[in-house]
Structures are given as structure tokens and as C-alpha cells.
PDB file of C-alpha atoms in Angstrom:
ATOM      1  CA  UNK A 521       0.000   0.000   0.000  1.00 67.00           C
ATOM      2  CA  UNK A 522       2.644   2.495   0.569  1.00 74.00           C
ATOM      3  CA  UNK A 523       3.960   1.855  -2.573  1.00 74.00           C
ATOM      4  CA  UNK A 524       0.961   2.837  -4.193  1.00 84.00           C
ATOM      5  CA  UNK A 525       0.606   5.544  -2.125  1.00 79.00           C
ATOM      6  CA  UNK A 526       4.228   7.155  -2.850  1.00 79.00           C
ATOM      7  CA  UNK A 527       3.409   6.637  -6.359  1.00 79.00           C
ATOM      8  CA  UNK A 528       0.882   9.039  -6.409  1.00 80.00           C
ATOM      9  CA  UNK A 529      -2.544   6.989  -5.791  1.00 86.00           C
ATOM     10  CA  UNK A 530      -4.345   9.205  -3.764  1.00 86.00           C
ATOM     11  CA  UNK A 531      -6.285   6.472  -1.682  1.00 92.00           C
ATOM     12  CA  UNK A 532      -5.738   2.800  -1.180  1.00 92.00           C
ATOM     13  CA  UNK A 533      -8.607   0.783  -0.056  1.00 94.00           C
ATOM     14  CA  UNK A 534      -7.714  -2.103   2.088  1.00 90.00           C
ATOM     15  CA  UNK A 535     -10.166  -5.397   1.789  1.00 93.00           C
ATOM     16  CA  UNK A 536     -10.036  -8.056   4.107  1.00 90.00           C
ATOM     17  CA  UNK A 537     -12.282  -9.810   5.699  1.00 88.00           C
ATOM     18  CA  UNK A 538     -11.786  -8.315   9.222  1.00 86.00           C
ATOM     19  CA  UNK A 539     -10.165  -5.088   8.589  1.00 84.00           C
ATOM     20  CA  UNK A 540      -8.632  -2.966  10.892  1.00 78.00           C
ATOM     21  CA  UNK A 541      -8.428   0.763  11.476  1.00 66.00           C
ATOM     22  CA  UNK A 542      -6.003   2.561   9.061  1.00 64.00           C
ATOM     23  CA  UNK A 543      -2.275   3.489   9.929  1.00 73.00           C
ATOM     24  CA  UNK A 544      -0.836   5.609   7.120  1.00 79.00           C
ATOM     25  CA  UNK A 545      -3.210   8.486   5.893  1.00 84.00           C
ATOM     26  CA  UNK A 546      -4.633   7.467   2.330  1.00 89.00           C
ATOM     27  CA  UNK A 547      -5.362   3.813   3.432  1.00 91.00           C
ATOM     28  CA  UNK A 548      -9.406   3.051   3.924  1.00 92.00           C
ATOM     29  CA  UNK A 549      -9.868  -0.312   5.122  1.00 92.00           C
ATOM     30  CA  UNK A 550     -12.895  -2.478   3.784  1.00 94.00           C
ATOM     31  CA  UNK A 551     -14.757  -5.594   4.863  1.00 94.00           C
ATOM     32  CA  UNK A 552     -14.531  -7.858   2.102  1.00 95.00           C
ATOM     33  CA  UNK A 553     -14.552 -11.858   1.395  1.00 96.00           C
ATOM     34  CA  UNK A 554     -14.066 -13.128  -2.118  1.00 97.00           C
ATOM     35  CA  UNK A 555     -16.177 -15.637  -1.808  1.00 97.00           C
ATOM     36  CA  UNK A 556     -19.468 -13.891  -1.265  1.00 97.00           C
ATOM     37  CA  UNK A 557     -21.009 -12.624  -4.358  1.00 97.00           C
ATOM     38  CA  UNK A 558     -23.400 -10.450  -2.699  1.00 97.00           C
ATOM     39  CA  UNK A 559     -20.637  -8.618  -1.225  1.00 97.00           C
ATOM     40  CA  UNK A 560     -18.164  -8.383  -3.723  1.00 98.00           C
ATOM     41  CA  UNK A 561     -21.289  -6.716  -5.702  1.00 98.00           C
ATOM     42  CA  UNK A 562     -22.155  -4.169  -3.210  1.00 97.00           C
ATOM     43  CA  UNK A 563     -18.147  -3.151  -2.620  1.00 97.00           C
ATOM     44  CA  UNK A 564     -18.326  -2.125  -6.194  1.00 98.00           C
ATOM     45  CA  UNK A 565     -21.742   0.014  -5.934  1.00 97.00           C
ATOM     46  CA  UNK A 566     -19.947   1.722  -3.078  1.00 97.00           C
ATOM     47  CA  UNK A 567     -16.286   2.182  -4.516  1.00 97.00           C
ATOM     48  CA  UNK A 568     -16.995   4.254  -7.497  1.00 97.00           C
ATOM     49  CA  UNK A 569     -13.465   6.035  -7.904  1.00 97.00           C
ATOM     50  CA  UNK A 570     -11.047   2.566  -8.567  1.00 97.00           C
ATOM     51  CA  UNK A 571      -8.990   2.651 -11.469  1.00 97.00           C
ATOM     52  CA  UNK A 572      -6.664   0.218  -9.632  1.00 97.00           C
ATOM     53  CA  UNK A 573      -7.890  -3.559  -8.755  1.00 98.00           C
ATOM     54  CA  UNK A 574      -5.334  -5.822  -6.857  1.00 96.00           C
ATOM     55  CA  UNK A 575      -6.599  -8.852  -6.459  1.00 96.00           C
ATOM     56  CA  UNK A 576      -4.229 -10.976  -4.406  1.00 92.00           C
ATOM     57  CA  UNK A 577      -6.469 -12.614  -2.112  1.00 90.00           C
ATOM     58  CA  UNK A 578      -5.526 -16.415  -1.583  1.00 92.00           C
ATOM     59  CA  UNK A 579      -5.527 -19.437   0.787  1.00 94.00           C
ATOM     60  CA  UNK A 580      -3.420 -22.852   0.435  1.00 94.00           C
ATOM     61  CA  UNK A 581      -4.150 -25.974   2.088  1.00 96.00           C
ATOM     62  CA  UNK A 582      -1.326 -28.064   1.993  1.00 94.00           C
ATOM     63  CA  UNK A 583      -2.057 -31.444   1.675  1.00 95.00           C
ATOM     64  CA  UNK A 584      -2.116 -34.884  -0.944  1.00 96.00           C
ATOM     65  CA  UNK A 585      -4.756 -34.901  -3.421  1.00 96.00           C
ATOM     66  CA  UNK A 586      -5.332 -38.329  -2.185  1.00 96.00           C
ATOM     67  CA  UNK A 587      -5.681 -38.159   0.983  1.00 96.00           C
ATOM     68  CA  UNK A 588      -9.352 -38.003   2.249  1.00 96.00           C
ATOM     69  CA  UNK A 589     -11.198 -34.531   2.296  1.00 96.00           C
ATOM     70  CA  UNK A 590      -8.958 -33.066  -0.617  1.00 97.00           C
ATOM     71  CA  UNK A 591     -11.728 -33.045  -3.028  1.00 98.00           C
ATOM     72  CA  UNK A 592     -13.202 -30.082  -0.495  1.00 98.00           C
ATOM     73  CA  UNK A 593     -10.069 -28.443   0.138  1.00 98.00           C
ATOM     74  CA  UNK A 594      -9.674 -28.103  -3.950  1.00 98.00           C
ATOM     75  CA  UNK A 595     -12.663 -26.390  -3.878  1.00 98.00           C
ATOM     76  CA  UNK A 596     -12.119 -24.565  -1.161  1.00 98.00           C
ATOM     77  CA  UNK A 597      -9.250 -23.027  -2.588  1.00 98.00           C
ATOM     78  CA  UNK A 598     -10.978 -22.578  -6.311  1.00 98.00           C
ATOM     79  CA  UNK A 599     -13.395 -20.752  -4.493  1.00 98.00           C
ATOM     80  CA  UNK A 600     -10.714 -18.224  -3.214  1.00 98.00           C
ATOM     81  CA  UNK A 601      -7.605 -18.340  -5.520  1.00 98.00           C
ATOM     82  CA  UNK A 602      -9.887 -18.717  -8.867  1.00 98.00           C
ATOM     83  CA  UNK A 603     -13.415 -18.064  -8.660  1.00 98.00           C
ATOM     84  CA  UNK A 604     -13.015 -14.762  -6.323  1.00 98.00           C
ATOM     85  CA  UNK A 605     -10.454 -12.775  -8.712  1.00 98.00           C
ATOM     86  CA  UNK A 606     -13.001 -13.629 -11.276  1.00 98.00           C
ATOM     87  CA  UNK A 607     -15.717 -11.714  -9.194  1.00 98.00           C
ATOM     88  CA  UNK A 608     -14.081  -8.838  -8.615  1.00 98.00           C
ATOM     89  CA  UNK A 609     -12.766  -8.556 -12.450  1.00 99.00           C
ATOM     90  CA  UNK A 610     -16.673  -8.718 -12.996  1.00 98.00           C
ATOM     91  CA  UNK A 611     -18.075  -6.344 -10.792  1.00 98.00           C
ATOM     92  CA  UNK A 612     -15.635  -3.373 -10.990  1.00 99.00           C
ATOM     93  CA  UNK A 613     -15.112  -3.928 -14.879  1.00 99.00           C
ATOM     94  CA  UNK A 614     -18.070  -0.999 -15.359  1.00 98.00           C
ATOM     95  CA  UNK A 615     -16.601   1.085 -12.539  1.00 98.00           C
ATOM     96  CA  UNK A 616     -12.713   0.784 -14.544  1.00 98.00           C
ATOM     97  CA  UNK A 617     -14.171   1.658 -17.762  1.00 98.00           C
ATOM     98  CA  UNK A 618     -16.449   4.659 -16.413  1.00 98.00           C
ATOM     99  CA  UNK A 619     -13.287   5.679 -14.859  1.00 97.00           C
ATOM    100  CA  UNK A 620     -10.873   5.884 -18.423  1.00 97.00           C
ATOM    101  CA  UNK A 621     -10.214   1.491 -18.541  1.00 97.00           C
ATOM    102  CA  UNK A 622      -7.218   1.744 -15.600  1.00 97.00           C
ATOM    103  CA  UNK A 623      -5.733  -1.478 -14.941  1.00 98.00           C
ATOM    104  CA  UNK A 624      -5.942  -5.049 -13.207  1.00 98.00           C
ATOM    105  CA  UNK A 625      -3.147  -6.711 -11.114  1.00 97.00           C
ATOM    106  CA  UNK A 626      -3.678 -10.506 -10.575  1.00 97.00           C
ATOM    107  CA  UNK A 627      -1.039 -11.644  -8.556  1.00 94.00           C
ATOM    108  CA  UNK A 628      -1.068 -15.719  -9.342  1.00 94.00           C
ATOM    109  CA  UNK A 629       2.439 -17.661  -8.321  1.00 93.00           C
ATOM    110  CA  UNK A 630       5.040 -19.526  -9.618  1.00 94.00           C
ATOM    111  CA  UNK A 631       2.713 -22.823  -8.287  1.00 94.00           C
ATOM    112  CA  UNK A 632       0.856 -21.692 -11.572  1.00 95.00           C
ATOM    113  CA  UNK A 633       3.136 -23.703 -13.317  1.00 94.00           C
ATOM    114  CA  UNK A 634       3.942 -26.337 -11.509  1.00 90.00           C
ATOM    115  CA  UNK A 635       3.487 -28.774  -8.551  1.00 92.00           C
ATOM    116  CA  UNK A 636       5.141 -28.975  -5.316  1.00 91.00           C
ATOM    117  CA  UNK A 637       4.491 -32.399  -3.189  1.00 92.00           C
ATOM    118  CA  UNK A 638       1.385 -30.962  -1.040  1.00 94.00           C
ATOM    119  CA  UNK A 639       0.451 -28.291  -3.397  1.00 95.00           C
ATOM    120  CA  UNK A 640      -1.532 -30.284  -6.101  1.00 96.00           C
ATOM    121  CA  UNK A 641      -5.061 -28.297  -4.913  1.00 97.00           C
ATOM    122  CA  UNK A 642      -3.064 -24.737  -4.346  1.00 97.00           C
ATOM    123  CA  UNK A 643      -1.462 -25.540  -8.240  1.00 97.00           C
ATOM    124  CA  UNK A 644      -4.134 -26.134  -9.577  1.00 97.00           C
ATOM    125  CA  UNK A 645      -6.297 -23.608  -8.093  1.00 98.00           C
ATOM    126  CA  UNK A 646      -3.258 -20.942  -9.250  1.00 97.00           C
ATOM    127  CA  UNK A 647      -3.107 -22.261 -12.844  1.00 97.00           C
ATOM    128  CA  UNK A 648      -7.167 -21.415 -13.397  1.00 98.00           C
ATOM    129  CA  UNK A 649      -6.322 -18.107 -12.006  1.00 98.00           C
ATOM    130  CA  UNK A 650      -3.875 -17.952 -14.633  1.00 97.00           C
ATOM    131  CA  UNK A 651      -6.025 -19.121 -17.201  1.00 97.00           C
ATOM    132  CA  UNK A 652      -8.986 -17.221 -16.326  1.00 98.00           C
ATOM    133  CA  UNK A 653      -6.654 -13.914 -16.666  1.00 97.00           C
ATOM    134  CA  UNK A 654      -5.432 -14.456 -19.923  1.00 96.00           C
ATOM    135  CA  UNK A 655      -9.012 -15.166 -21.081  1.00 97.00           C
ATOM    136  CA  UNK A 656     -10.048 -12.034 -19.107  1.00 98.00           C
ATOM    137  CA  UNK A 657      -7.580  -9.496 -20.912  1.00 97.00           C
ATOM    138  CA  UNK A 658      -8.879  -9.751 -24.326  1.00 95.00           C
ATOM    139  CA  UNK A 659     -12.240  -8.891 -23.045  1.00 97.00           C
ATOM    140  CA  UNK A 660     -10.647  -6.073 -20.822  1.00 98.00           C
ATOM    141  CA  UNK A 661      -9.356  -4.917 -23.559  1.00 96.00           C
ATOM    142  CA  UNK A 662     -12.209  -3.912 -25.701  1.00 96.00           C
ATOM    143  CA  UNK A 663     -12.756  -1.398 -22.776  1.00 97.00           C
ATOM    144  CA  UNK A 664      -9.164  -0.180 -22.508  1.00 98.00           C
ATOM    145  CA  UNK A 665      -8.374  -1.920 -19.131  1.00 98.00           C
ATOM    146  CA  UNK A 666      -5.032  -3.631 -18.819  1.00 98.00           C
ATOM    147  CA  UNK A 667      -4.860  -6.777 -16.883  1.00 98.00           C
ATOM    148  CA  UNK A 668      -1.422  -7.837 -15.335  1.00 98.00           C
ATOM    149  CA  UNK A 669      -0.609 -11.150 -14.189  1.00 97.00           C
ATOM    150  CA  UNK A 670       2.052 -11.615 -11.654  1.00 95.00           C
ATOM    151  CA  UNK A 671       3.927 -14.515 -11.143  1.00 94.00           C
ATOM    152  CA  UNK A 672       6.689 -14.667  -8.427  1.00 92.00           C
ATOM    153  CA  UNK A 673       7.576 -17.537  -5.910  1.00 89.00           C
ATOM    154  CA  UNK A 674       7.914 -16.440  -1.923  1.00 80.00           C
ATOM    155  CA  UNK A 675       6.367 -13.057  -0.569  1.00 77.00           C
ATOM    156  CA  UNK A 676       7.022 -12.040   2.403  1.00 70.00           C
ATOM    157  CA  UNK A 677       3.807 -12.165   3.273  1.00 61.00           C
ATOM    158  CA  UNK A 678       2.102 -13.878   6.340  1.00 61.00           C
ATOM    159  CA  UNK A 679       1.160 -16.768   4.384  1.00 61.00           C
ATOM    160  CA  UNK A 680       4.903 -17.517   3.565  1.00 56.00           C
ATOM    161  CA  UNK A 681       5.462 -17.379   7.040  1.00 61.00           C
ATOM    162  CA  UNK A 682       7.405 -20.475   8.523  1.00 62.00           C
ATOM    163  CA  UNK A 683       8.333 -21.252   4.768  1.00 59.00           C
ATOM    164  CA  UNK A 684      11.777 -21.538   4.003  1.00 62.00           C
ATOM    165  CA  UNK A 685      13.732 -19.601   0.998  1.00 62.00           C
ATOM    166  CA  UNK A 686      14.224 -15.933  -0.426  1.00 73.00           C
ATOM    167  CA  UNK A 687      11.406 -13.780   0.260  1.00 74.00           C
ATOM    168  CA  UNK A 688      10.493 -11.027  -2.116  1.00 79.00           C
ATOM    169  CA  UNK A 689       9.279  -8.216  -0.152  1.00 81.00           C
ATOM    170  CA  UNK A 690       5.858  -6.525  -1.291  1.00 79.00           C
ATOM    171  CA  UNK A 691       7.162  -3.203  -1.603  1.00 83.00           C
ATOM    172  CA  UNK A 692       9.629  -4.667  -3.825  1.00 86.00           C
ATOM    173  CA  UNK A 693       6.850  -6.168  -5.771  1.00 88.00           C
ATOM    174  CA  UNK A 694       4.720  -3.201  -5.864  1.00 89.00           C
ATOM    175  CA  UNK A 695       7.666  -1.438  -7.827  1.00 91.00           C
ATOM    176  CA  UNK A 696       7.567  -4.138 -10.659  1.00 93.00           C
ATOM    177  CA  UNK A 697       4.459  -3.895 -10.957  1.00 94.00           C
ATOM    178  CA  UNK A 698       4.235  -0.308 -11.256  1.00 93.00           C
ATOM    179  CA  UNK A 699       7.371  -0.306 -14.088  1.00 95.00           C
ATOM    180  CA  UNK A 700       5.548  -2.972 -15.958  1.00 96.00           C
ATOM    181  CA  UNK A 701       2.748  -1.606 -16.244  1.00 94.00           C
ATOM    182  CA  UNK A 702       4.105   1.518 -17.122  1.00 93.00           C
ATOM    183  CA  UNK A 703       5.667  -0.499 -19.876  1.00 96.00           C
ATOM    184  CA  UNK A 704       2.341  -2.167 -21.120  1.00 94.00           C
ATOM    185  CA  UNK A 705       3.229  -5.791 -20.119  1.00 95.00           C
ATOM    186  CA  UNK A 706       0.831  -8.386 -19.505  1.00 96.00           C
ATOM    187  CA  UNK A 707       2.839 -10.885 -17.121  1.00 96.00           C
ATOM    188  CA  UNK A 708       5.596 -10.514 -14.907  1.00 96.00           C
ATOM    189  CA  UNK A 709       7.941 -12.445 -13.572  1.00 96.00           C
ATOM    190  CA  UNK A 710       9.183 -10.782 -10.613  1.00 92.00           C
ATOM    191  CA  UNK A 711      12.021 -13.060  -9.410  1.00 92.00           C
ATOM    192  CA  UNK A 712      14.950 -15.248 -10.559  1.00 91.00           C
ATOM    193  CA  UNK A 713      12.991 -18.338  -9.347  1.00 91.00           C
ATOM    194  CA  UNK A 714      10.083 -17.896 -11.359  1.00 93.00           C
ATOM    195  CA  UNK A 715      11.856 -16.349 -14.237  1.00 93.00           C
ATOM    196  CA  UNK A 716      14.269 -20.121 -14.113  1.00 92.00           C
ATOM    197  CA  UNK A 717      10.583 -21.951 -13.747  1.00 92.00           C
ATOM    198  CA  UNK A 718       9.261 -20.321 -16.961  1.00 92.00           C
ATOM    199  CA  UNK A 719      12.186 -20.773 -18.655  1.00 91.00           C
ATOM    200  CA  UNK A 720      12.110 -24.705 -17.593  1.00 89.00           C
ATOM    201  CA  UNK A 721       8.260 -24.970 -19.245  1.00 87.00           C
ATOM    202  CA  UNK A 722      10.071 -25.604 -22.983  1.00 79.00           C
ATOM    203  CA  UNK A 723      12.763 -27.495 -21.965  1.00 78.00           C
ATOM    204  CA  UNK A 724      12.949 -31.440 -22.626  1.00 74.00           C
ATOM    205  CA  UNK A 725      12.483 -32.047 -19.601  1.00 74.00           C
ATOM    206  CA  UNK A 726       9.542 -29.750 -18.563  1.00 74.00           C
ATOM    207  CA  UNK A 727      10.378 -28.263 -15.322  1.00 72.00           C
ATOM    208  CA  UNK A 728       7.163 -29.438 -13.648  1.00 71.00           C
ATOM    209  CA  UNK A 729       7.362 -33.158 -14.432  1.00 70.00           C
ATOM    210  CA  UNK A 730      11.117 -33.040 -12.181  1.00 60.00           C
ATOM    211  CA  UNK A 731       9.518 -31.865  -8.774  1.00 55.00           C
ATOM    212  CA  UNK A 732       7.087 -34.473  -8.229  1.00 50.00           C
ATOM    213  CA  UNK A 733       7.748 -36.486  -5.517  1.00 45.00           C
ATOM    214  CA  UNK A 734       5.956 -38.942  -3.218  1.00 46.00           C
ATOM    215  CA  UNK A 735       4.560 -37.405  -0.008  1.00 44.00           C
TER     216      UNK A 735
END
């Protein structure tokens, strides 16, 4: 959010589903939970002025896709990581275009590539997000919005907390994304280990048939 904010955006609304009061001036905290149509609809009535949608909202259940109950946690996680981005594209679409097109950031992850042992649900919920976005920009498109997908491995973020390896800090992130869209880009790869994963998709040996591994 600061990021933003030094940027020049001259408010940052905060969703989440409990939000808190506001500690830097600019910052207006909203109650919001992807997975609620009814509310994702009415944020949009209220927040006329975004030209700006984040959507990085997410949840991963670690776990083996054979194990018993993984067939809810998929869709769990669909719910979140797939279906909700897909919401909010659809009900502030009309507020971007009344407000000149502006621009869509879908943060996804380099698990939108590939598969982890324990991440089979979390994958494959993060490749539909993926999917979904690159279906979404040609229609954005028509109305002069610009959608961004960006890929990157560990934030430093308090999902990634307890998880070992380098952590890409978000206001580190939030400068990418600001140069690249600047630039007109439609995906980013904002560190070396997702930049090495996409690089791995063409090789003979696709990179995410090597890191499956029994649980």
C-alpha cells in the first residue's frame, strides 16, 4: 500500500475480511470476502473512484490430493484463488471503464506452473487463475483496461510465514508492478525463481514433471 501511495494513488482501499483501522493516511480499510457474491457486488456500488484492482487474495491448504477430504479443500481453494479474482474482475469492470479502462493486477504464483508435493489443490487452483486472466484481458481490452498477471515464488507475506527460501518483499513487488505496467506488459515475472521456472516450461524435460515427488 505504501507503494501505491508514494506513487501518487491518492487512496488505497484495504479489503479483508476483518479489517482494521487505518495506519498511514490514504489507506481506507474495507470488509470484504471473495467468496461472497453479494458482497463483492455491493463493494463495487460503493467504490466508485477505482482505477486500480489488486486482487491478491488467496488461501493454500497443503495437503495430498489423495488423501481423504482433498476433493473439499480443492474447492475450497478454487473458491478463493480462482473463482473470487473472477468476481471482482466482474463487478468493478463498469466502474474501470467509467473511470478511463485503468488497470488489473492478478497476482497468481510460480505454483501456476507447476506442482510442489502438497500443493496439487493450491497448483491447480493458481493455474485457473492464470487461465482465467489471460481469457479475461482480451475482453478487458475492448474497454481499454489492462490486466497484469504476476507470477513470483515467496512473498514475504504472512502466508509464507514459517516457509523456508528468499522472500520477495511486497514493496519490492509493488515497484515491478508499477514499471511494468508503465511499460504495457501483460505478465511478470518478478524473481529469478520464477523467471528459471518459466524458462524450464520448454525445456525437454519440462520443469514441472522433475519436482514431483511422493509425499
Amino acid at each position: 500500500m505504501r507503494g501505491l501511495l508514494e506513487a501518487g494513488a491518492a487512496k488505497v482501499y484495504a479489503a479483508s475480511r476483518n479489517p482494521g483501522d487505518a495506519d498511514m493516511p490514504g489507506v481506507v480499510p474495507v470488509r470484504l470476502d471473495v467468496t461472497q457474491p453479494a458482497r463483492v457486488a455491493a463493494l463495487a456500488e460503493e467504490l466508485r473512484d477505482v482505477q486500480l484492482l489488486v486482487n491478491n487474495a488467496g488461501i493454500l491448504e497443503g495437503g495430498a490430493l489423495l488423501q481423504e477430504g482433498s476433493a473439499d479443500s480443492l474447492q475450497r481453494q478454487f473458491e478463493t484463488n480462482a473463482v473470487g479474482p473472477l468476481r471482482l474482475v466482474q463487478a468493478f469492470a463498469p466502474v474501470l471503464a467509467r473511470n478511463g479502462g485503468g488497470v488489473v493486477l492478478n497476482v497468481v504464483s510460480v505454483l501456476s506452473w507447476l506442482t510442489l508435493p502438497g500443493t496439487g489443490a493450491y497448483s491447480a487452483s493458481k493455474a485457473a487463475a492464470w487461465a482465467l486472466g489471460n481469457a479475461l484481458r482480451g475482453e478487458l481490452k475492448a474497454q481499454g483496461t489492462q490486466l497484469l498477471a504476476v507470477h513470483c515464488a515467496l512473498l514475504d507475506t504472512d502466508m509464507s510465514r514459517g516457509m523456508q527460501g528468499d522472500k520477495l518483499a511486497p514493496e519490492a513487488l509493488v515497484a515491478q508492478c508499477l514499471t511494468a505496467l508503465q511499460e504495457g506488459q501483460s505478465e511478470l515475472l518478478a524473481d529469478a525463481t520464477t523467471r528459471n521456472v518459466h524458462a524450464g516450461l520448454a525445456a525437454q524435460s519440462p520443469v514441472y514433471l522433475g519436482l514431483l515427488a511422493p509425499m
